[in-house]
XYZ file of C-alpha atoms in Angstrom:
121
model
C 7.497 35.151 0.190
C 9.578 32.247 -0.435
C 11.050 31.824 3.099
C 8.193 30.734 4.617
C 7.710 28.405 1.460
C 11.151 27.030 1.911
C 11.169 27.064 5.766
C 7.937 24.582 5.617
C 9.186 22.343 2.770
C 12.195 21.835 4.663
C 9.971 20.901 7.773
C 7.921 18.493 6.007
C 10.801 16.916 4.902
C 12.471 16.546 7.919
C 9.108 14.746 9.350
C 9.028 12.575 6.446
C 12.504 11.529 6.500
C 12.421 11.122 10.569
C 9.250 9.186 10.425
C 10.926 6.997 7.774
C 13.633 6.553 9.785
C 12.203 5.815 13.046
C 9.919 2.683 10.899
C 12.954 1.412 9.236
C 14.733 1.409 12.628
C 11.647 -0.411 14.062
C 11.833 -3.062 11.453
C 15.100 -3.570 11.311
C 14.966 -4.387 14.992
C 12.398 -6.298 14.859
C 9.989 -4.272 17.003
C 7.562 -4.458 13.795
C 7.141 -7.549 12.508
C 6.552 -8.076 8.236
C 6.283 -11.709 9.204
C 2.957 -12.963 7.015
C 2.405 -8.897 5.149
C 1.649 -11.357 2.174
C 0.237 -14.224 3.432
C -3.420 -14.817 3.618
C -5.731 -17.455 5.641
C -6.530 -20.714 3.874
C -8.955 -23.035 5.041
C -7.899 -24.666 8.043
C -5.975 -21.786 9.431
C -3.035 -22.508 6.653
C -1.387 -19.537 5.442
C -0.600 -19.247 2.110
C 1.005 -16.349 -0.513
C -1.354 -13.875 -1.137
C -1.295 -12.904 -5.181
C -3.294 -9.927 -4.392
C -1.359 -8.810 -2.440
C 1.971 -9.254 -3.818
C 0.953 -7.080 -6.849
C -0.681 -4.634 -4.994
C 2.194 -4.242 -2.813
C 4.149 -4.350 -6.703
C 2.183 -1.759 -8.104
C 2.010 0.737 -5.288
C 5.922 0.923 -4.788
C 6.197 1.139 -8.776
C 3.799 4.377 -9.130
C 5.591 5.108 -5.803
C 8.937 5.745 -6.687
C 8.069 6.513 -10.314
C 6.019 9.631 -9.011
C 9.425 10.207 -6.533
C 11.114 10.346 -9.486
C 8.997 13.016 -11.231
C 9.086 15.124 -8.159
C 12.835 15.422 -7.924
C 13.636 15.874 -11.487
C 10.523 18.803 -11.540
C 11.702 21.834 -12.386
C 8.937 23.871 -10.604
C 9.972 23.737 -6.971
C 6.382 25.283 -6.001
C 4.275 22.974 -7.198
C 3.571 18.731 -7.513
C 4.127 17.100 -11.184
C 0.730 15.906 -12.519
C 1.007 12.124 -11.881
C 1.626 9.883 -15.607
C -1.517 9.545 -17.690
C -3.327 6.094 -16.804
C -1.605 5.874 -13.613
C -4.375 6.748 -11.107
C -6.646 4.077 -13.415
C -3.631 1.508 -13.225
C -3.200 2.156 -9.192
C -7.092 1.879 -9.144
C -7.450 -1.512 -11.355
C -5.283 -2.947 -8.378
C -6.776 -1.566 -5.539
C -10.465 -3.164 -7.139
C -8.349 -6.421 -7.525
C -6.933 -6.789 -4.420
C -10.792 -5.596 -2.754
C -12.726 -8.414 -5.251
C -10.108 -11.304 -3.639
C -10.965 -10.151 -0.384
C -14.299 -10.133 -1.425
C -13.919 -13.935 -2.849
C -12.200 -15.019 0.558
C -15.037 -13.422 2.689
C -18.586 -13.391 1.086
C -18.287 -16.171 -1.715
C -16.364 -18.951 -0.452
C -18.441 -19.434 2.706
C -21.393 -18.977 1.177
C -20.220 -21.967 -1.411
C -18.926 -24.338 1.456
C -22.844 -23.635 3.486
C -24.191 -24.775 0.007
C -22.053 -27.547 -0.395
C -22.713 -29.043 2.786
C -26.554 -27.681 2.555
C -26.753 -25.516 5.188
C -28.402 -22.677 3.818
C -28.601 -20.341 6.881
C-alpha cells in the first residue's frame, strides 16, 4: 500500500518542481514580464507602488514558506501539518485589505471625483 502512495508523491513533485522550473526559466528570460506586479494606476494613467499589494505579496510568501517549512520537518509522511493557529485569519485580514483598496480605487474614488465636479450620474 505504500508504493502507490510513494509512486504519486513522487509524481506530484516532479510536476511541481518542473512547473516551477519552466516559470523561473520564463522569467528569467524575460518571456514573463514582473515589470509593474506592484504598481497600481493613479489618476492620469501614473503608476505608482501599490501598498496593498506589496504586503499581500509579503504575507503570502511568509505563510508560504513558513507552511514549506512545517511540511518538510513533519514527521508523518502521509499526511499535511495543520497550518499555525491564526494563520488562515492573518492570510485572510490581507486578502480583505488588499480587496477594500481595490475597492477604494474602483467604487469610491470615482464616485468622489463625479461629486466633486457635480456630476451625479
Amino acid at each position: 500500500m505504500h508504493l502507490p502512495y510513494r509512486i504519486a508523491a513522487c509524481a506530484g513533485f516532479i510536476v511541481i518542481v518542473g512547473f516551477s522550473c519552466v516559470v523561473l526559466w520564463r522569467v528569467l528570460t524575460g518571456e514573463v514580464s514582473l515589470k509593474g506586479l506592484l504598481n497600481s494606476k493613479a489618476p492620469g494613467d501614473r503608476r505608482s507602488l501599490s501598498p496593498a499589494r506589496l504586503q499581500l505579496l509579503i504575507i503570502s510568501t511568509v505563510i508560504a514558506v513558513g507552511y514549506l517549512h512545517a511540511v518538510i520537518v513533519s514527521p508523518r509522511w502521509n499526511a499535511l501539518p495543520r497550518p499555525p493557529g491564526g494563520v488562515i485569519a492573518v492570510l485572510g485580514g490581507s486578502q480583505a485589505v488588499y480587496l477594500a483598496a481595490k475597492a477604494l480605487s474602483f467604487f469610491i474614488q470615482p464616485l468622489l471625483k463625479n461629486l466633486r465636479q457635480g456630476d451625479l450620474r
